[in-house]
Coordinates of C-alpha atoms in Angstrom, one line a residue:
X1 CA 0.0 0.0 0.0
X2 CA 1.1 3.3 -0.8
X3 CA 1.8 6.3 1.5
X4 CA -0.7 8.4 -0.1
X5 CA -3.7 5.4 0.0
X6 CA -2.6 4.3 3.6
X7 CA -2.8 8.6 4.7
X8 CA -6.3 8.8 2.9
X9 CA -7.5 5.4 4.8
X10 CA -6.5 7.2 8.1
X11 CA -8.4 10.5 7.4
X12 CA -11.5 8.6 6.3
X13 CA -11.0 6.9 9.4
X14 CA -10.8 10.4 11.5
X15 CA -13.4 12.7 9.8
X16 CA -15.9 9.6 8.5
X17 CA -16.7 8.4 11.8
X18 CA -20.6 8.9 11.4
X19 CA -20.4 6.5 8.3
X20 CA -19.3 3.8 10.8
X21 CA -16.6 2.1 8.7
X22 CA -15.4 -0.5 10.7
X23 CA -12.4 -0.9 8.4
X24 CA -9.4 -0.8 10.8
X25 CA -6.4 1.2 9.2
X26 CA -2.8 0.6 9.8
X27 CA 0.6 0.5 7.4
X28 CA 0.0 -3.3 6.5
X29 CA -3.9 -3.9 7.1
X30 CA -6.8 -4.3 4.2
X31 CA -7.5 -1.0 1.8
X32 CA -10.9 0.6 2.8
X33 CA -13.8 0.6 0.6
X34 CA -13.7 4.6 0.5
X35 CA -9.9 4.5 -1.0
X36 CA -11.6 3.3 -3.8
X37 CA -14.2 5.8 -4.5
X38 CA -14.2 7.6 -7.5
X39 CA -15.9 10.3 -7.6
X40 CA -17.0 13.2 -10.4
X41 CA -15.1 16.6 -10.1
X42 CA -16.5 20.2 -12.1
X43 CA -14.4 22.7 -12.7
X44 CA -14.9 26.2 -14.0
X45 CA -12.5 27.9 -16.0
X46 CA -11.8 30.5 -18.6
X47 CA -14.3 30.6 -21.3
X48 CA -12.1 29.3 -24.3
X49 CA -10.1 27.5 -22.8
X50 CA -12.0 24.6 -21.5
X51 CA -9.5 22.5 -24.1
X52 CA -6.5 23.7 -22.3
X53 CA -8.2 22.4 -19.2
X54 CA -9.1 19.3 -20.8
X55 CA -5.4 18.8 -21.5
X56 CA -4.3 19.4 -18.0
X57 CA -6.1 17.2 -16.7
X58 CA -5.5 14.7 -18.5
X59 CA -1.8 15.2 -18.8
X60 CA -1.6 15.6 -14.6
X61 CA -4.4 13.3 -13.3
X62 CA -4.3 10.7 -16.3
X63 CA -8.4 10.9 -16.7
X64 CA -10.5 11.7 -19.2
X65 CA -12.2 15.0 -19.2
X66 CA -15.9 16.0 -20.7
X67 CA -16.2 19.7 -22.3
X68 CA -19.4 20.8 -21.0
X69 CA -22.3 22.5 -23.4
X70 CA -22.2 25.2 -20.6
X71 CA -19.5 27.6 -21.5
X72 CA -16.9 27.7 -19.2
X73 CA -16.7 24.2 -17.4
X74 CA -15.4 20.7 -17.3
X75 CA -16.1 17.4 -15.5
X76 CA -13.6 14.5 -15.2
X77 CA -13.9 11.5 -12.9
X78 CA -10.9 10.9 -9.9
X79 CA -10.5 8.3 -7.3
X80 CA -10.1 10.3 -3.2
X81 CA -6.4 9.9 -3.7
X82 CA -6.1 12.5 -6.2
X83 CA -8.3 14.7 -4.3
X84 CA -5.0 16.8 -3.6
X85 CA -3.8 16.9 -7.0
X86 CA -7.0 18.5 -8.6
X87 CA -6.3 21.1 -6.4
X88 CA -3.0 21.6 -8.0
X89 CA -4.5 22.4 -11.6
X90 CA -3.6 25.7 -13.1
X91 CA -6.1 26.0 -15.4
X92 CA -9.4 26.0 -13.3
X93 CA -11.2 28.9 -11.2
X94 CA -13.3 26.6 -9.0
X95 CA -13.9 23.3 -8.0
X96 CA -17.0 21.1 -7.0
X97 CA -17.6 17.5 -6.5
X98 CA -20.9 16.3 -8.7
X99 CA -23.7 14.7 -6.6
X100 CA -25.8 14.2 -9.5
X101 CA -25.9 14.9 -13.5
X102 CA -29.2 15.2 -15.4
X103 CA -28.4 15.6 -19.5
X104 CA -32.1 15.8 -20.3
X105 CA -34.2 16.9 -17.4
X106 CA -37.7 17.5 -18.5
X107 CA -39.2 20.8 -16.5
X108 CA -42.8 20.6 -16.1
X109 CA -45.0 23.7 -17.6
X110 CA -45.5 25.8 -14.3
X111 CA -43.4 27.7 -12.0
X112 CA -45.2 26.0 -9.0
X113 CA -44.8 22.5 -10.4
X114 CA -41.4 22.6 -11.6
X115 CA -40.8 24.2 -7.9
X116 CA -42.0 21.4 -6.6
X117 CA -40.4 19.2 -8.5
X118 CA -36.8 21.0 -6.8
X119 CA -38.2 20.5 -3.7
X120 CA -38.8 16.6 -4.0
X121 CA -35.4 15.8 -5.6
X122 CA -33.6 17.1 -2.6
X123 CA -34.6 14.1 -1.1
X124 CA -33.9 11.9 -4.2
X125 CA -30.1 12.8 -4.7
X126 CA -27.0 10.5 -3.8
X127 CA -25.3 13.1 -1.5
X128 CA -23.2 9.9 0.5
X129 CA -20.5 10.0 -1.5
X130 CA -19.9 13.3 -2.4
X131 CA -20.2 14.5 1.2
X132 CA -17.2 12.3 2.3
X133 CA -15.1 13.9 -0.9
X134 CA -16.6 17.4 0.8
X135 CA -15.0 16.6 4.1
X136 CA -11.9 14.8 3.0
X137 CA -11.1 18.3 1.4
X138 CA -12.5 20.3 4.5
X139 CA -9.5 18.6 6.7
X140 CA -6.6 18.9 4.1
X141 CA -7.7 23.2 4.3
X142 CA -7.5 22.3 8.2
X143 CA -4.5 20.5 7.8
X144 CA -2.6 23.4 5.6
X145 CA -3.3 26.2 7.7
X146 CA -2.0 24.4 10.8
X147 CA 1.2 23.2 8.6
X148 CA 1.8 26.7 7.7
X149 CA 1.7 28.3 10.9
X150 CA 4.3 25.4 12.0
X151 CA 6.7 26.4 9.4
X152 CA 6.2 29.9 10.6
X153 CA 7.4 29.6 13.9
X154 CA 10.4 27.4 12.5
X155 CA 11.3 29.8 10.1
X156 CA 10.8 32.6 12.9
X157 CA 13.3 30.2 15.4
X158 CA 15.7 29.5 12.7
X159 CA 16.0 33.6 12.2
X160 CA 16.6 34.6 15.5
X161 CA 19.2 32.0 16.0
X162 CA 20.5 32.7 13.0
X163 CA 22.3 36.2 12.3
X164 CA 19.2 38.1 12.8
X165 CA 18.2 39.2 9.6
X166 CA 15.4 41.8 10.5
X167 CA 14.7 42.2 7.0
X168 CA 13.9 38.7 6.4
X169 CA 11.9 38.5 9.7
X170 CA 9.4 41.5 8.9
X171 CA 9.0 40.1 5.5
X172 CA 7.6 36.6 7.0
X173 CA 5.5 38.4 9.7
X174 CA 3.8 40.7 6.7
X175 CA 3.3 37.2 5.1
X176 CA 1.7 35.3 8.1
X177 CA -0.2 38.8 8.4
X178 CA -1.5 38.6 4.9
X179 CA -2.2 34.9 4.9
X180 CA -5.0 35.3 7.8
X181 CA -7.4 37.1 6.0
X182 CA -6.9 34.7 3.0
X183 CA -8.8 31.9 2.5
X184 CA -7.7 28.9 4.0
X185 CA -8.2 27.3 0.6
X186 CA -5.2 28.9 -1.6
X187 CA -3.1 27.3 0.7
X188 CA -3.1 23.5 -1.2
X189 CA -2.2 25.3 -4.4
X190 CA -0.4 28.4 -4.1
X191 CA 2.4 27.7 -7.1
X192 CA 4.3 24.1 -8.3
X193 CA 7.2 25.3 -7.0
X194 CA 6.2 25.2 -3.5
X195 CA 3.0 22.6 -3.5
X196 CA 3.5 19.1 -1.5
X197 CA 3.3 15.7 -2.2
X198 CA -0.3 14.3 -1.6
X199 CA 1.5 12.2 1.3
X200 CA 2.7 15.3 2.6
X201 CA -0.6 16.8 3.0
X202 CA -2.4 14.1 4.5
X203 CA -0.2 11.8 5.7
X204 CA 2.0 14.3 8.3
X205 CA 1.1 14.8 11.6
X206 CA -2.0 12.3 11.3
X207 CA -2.0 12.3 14.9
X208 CA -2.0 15.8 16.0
X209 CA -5.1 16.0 13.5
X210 CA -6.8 13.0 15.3
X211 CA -6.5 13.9 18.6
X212 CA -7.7 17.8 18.1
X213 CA -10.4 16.0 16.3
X214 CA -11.1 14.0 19.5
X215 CA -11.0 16.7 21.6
X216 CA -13.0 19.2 19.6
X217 CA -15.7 16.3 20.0
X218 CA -15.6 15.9 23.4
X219 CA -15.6 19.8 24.0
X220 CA -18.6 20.3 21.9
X221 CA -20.6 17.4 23.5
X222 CA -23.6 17.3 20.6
X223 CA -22.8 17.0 16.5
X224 CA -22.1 20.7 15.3
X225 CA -25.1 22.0 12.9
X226 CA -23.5 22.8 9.6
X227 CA -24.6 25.9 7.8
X228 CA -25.1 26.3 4.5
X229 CA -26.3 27.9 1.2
X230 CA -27.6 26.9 -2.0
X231 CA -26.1 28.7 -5.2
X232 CA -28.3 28.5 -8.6
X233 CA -26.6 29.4 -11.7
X234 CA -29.0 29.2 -14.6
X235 CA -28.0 29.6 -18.6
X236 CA -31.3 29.4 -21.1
X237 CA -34.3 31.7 -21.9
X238 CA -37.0 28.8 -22.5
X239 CA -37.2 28.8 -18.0
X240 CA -40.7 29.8 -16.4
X241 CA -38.3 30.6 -13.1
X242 CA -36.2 32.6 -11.1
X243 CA -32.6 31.3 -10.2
X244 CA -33.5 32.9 -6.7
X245 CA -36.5 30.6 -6.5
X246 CA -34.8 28.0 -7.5
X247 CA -32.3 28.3 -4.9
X248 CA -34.5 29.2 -2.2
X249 CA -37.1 26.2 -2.9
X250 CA -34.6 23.6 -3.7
X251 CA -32.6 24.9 -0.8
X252 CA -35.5 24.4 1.6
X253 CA -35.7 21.6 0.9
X254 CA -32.3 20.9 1.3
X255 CA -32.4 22.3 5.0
X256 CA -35.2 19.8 6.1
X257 CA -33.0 17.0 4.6
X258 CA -29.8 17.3 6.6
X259 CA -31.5 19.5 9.1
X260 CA -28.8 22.2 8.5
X261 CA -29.0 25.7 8.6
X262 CA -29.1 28.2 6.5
X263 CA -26.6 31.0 6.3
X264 CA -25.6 33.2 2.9
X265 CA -22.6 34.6 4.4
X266 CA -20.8 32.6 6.8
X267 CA -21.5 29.0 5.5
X268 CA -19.7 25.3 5.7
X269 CA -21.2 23.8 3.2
X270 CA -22.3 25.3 -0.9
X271 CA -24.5 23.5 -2.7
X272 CA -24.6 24.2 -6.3
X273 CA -27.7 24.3 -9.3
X274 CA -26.3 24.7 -12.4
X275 CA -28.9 24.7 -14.9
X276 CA -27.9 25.0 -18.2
X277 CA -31.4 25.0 -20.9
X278 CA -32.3 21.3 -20.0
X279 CA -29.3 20.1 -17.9
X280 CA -29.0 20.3 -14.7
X281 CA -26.3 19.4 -12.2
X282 CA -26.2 19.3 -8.8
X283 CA -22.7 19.7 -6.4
X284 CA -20.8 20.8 -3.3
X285 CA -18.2 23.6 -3.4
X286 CA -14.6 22.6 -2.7
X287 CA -13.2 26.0 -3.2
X288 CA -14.1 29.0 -1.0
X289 CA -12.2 31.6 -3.6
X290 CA -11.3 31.3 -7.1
X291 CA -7.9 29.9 -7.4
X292 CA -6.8 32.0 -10.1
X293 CA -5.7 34.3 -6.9
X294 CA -2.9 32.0 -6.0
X295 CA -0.2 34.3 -7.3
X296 CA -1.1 37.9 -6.9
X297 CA -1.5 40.3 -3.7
X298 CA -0.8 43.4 -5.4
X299 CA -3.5 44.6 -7.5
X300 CA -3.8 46.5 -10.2
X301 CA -6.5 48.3 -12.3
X302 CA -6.3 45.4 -15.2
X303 CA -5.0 42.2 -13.0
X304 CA -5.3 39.5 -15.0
X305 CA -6.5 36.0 -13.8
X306 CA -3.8 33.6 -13.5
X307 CA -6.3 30.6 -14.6
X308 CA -6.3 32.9 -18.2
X309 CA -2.6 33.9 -18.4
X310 CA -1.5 30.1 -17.5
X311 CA -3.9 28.9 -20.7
X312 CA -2.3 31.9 -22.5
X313 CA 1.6 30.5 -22.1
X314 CA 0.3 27.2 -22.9
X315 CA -1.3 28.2 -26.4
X316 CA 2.9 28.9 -27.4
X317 CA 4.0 25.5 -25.7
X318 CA 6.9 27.0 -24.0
X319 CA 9.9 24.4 -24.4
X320 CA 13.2 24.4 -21.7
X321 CA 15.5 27.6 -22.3
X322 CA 13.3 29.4 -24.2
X323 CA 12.9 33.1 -23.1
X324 CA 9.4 34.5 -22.6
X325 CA 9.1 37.8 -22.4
X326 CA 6.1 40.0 -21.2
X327 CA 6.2 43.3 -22.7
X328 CA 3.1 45.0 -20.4
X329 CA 2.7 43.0 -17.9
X330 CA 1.1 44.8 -15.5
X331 CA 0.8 43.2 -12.2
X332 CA 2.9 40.4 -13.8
X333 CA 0.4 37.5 -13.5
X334 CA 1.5 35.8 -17.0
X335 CA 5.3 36.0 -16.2
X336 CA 4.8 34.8 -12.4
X337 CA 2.3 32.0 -13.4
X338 CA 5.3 31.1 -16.4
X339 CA 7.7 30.9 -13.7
X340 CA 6.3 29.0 -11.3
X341 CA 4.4 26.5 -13.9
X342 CA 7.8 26.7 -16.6
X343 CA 10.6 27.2 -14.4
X344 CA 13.5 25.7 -16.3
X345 CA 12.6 29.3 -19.3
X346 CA 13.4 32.4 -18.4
X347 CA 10.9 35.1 -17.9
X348 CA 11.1 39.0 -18.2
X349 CA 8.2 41.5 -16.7
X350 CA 8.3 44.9 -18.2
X351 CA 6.2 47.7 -18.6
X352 CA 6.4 51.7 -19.2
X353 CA 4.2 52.2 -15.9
X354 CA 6.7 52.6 -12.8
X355 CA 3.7 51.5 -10.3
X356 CA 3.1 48.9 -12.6
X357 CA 6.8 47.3 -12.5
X358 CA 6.7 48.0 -8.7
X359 CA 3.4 45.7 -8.4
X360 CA 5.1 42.9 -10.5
X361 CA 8.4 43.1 -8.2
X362 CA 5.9 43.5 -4.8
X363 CA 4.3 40.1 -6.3
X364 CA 7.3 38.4 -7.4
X365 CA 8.7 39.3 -3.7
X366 CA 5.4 38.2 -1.9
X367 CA 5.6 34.8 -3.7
X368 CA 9.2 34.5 -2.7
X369 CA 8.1 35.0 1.2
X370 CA 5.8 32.6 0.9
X371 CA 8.4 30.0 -0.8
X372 CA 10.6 30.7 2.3
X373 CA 7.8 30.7 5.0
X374 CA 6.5 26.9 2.9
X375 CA 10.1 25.7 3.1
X376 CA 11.4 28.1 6.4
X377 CA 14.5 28.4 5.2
X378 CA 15.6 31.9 2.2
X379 CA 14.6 30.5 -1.3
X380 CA 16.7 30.5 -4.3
X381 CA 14.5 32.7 -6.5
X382 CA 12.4 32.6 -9.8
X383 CA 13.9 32.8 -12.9
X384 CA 12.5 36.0 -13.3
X385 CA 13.2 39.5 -13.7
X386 CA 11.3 43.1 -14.2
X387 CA 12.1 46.0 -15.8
X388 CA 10.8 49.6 -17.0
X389 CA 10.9 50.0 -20.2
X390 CA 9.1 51.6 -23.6
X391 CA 7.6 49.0 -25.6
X392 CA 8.1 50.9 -29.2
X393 CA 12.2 50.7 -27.9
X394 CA 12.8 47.5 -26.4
X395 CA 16.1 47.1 -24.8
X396 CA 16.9 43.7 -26.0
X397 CA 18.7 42.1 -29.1
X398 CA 17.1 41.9 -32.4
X399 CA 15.9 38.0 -32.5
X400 CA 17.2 36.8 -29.1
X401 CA 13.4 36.0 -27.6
X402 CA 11.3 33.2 -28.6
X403 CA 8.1 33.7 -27.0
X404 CA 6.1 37.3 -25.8
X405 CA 3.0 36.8 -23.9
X406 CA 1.1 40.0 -23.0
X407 CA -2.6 41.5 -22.1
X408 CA -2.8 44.7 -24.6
X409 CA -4.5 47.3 -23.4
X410 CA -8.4 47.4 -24.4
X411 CA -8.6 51.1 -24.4
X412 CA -11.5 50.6 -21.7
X413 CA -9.4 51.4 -18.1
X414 CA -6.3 51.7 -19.6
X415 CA -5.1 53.5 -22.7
X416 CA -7.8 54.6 -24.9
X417 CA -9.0 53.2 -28.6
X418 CA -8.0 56.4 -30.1
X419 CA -4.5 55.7 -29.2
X420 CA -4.9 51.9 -30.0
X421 CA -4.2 52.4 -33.2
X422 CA -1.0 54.4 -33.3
X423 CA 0.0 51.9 -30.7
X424 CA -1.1 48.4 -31.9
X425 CA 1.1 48.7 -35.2
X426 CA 4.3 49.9 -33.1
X427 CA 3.7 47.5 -30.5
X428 CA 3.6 44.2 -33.4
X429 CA 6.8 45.8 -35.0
X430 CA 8.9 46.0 -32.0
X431 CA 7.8 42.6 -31.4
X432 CA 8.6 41.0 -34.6
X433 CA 11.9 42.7 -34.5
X434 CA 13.0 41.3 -31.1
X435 CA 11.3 37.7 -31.9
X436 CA 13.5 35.1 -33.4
X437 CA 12.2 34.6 -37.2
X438 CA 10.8 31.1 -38.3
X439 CA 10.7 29.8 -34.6
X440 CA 9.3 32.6 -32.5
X441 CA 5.8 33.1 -31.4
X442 CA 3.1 35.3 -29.9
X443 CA 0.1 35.4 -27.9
X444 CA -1.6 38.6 -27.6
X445 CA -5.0 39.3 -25.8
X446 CA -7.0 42.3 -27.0
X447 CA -10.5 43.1 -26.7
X448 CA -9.8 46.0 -29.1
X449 CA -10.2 43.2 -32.2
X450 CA -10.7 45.7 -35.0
X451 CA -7.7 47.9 -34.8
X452 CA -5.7 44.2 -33.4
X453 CA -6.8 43.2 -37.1
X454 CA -5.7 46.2 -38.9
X455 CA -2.7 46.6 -37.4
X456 CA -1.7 42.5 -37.9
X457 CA -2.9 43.3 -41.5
X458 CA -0.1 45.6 -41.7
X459 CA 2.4 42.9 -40.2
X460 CA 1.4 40.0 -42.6
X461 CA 4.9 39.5 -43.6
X462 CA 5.8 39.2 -40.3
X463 CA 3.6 37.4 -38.4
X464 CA 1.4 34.9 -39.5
X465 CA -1.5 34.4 -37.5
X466 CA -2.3 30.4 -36.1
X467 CA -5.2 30.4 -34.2
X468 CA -7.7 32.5 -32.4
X469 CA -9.4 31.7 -28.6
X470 CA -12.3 34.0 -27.9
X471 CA -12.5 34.9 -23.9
X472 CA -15.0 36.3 -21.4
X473 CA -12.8 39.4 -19.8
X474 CA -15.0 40.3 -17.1
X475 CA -17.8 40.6 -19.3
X476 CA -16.1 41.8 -22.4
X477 CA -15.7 39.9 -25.6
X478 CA -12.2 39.7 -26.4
X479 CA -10.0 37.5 -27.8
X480 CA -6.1 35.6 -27.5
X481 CA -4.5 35.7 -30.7
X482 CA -0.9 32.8 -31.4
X483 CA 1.2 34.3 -33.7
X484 CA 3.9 32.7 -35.7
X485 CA 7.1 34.5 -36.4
X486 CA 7.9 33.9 -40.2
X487 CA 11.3 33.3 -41.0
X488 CA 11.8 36.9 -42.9
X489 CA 14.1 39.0 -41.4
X490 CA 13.1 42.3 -39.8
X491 CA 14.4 45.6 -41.6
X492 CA 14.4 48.6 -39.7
X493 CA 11.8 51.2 -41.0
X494 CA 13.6 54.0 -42.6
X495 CA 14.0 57.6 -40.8
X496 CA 11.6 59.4 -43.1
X497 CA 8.7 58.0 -41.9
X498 CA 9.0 60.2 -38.8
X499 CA 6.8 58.3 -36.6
X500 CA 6.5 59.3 -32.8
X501 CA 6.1 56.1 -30.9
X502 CA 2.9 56.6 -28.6
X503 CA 4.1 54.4 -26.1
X504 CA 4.9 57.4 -23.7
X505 CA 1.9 58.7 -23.8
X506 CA -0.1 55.4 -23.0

């Protein structure tokens, strides 16, 4: 028996009690009929890129992954012992474990019937299995934030005994500082370069765990009333209801089920209703906060979601050595989710904003602290550096980078459209001229499409264009463009055309 299936036996064992498995668990007994479940996971992620999601999971988990007709999700099927390493994924926002699919659900022709018809199938649904998943993933949350506040106070002890490096020792109380008001949840999947084995999360101090679990029992006395809320999402015109009167009818019914409570804001346990024209599915949150948080703390006016600029750098397949470069990177969420996810390339942040280049290095530097609190000891780095710069005058060496990944500005919050199309054409030039010919490539995110398209129109012998992912961006319709480099050589364009770079003035 593995370490990871014998760890997952003992927390079944610890948190499952109520189920009354009688299965006893030690490093040589029988496997548990729970180590065996498998189980159906949904994901959301980044409209478009429910492929590239498709393909992480099956390259990471090994299971075969369903593209649902509801834009913007994905459902795969995982035994409890991956449970850790779906929380690992790059590509998704949120996670929740399926308690029941319906393809092809027939909704009767009233409100009040098709209400009713909510109310009954509370009753009617498999929540068993799904519930244990839902608790399995409630203790590794438990688990992490106790884990991390030991490697706090190691890393603290190690500092003072050490030669006192104030510096260091702020930096990791601003971290622990930060951390509280997280959610507990970003901790199983902050970045690859810092996330555990699944043994590690639920196989070290089992004990600790099971004895505060004993004694939280016997301090309480009587089972703990969980509190919880029912979320509808509904897609389709051709519905006589409300999604509020779904939720509140369905969830009703819900309450008198489990006898729980009800509580919008302060809940234990989300049940989802996702109804999408005739399909319906029914789950149980296992995230608390979008994952595509994991990197950033430093915010800025145009953050982009990590989930989006990790699909983005996998659109131009980065291969080892290659250098990516980021020409406006903002915040730096596309070259700090390339490190972390691509760390044998090299990455460059730059931009001609000096608060934006500060954010980047702020986030790089957070990320760094958290490395160091994770492993209490200083971290080696990220192969990763940021600069200031004008993106009409790079400083780099004609054809020395193979891949730029960047979010252009939409001319919405930043920039404007007017000045989109001096800047566009300037931008793909400068581009094309520090992009290796023949081998380089680009991926560019715009939601300013027609001037993107007259200004690549203009670049044809240049760059060729590949393929084309349209996106949700906070409700605007925009789209990623991959660009080839062709092999012809860039030519400087001559003096006399006397055109002012608008970079400056962006």
């Amino acid at each position: 028996m593995s370490d990871v299936q014998e760890a997952t036996n003992q927390l079944l064992d610890v948190n499952l009690r109520e189920n009354q498995m009688s299965v006893q668990v030690t490093e040589s007994g029988p496997r548990s009929e729970s180590e065996h479940l498998q189980v159906t996971i949904g994901a959301t992620v980044p409209t478009g890129f429910e492929q590239t999601a498709a393909d992480e999971v099956r390259e990471k988990l090994g299971s075969s992954c369903k593209i649902s007709k509801d834009r913007g999700k994905i459902y795969f099927d995982i035994s409890v012992d991956s449970l850790a390493q779906v929380h690992c994924l790059r590509s998704v926002d949120n996670l929740f474990v399926v308690v029941q699919e319906f393809k092809d659900y027939q909704f009767k022709e009233t409100k009040e019937e098709v209400l009713k018809d909510f109310e009954e199938l509370a009753g009617k649904l498999p929540w068993s299995d799904p519930l244990k998943i839902w608790k399995i993933n409630t203790c590794f949350k438990k688990k992490k934030t106790k884990r991390r506040k030991i490697n706090l106070n190691s890393s603290k002890q190690k500092i003072d005994n050490g030669r006192g490096d104030t510096t260091v020792e702020k930096d990791v109380k601003k971290e622990f500082t930060n951390s509280v008001s997280d959610s507990q949840i970003l901790d199983c999947y902050e970045n690859p370069t810092i996330k555990e084995e699944v043994s590690t999360l639920i196989g070290d101090d089992l004990t600790s765990c099971k004895d505060e679990t004993e004694e939280n029992s016997k301090e309480e006395g009587d089972p703990e009333v969980l509190k919880f809320r029912v979320t509808c999402n509904r897609a389709g015109e051709k519905h006589c209801f409300s999604s509020n009167e779904a939720a509140r009818d369905f969830g009703g019914a819900v309450q008198d089920y489990f006898k729980w409570k009800a509580d919008m804001t302060n809940f234990d346990v989300e049940v989802l209703l996702n109804i999408h024209d005739n399909e319906i599915v029914v789950g149980i949150a296992l995230t608390e906060e979008s994952l595509h948080r994991r990197n950033i703390t430093h915010f800025g006016p145009t953050t982009l979601r990590s989930t989006l600029a990790y699909g983005m750098l996998r659109l131009c397949a980065p291969q080892p050595t290659d250098i990516i470069v980021d020409p406006m990177c903002g915040t730096g969420a596309i070259p700090i989710e390339g490190a972390t996810e691509w760390s044998n390339c090299y990455h460059i942040a730059g931009d001609n904003n000096p608060l934006a280049v500060n954010r980047a290095a702020n986030n790089i530097s957070s990320l760094l602290t958290k490395i160091q609190v994770k492993e209490g000891k200083l971290s080696l780095g990220l192969p990763i550096d940021t600069i200031q710069w004008d993106i009409c005058n790079l400083p780099l060496r004609t054809g020395s980078i193979d891949i730029i990944v960047t979010d252009m500005p939409f001319g919405k919050r930043m920039g404007s459209k007017k000045r989109n199309w001096n800047l566009y054409p300037a931008c793909l030039r400068e581009m094309s001229r520090v992009c290796r010919p023949g081998t380089g490539r680009a991926v560019l995110l715009t939601q300013d499409k027609k001037c993107f398209a007259k200004a690549l129109s203009g670049m044809g012998h240049l760059w060729r264009k590949v393929h084309t992912v349209w996106v949700n961006i906070g409700g605007l319709h925009a789209a990623v463009y991959l660009l080839k480099r062709t092999p012809q050589s860039f030519v400087h364009p001559s003096e006399q055309d006397g055109e002012r770079c608008p970079c400056t003035q962006r």
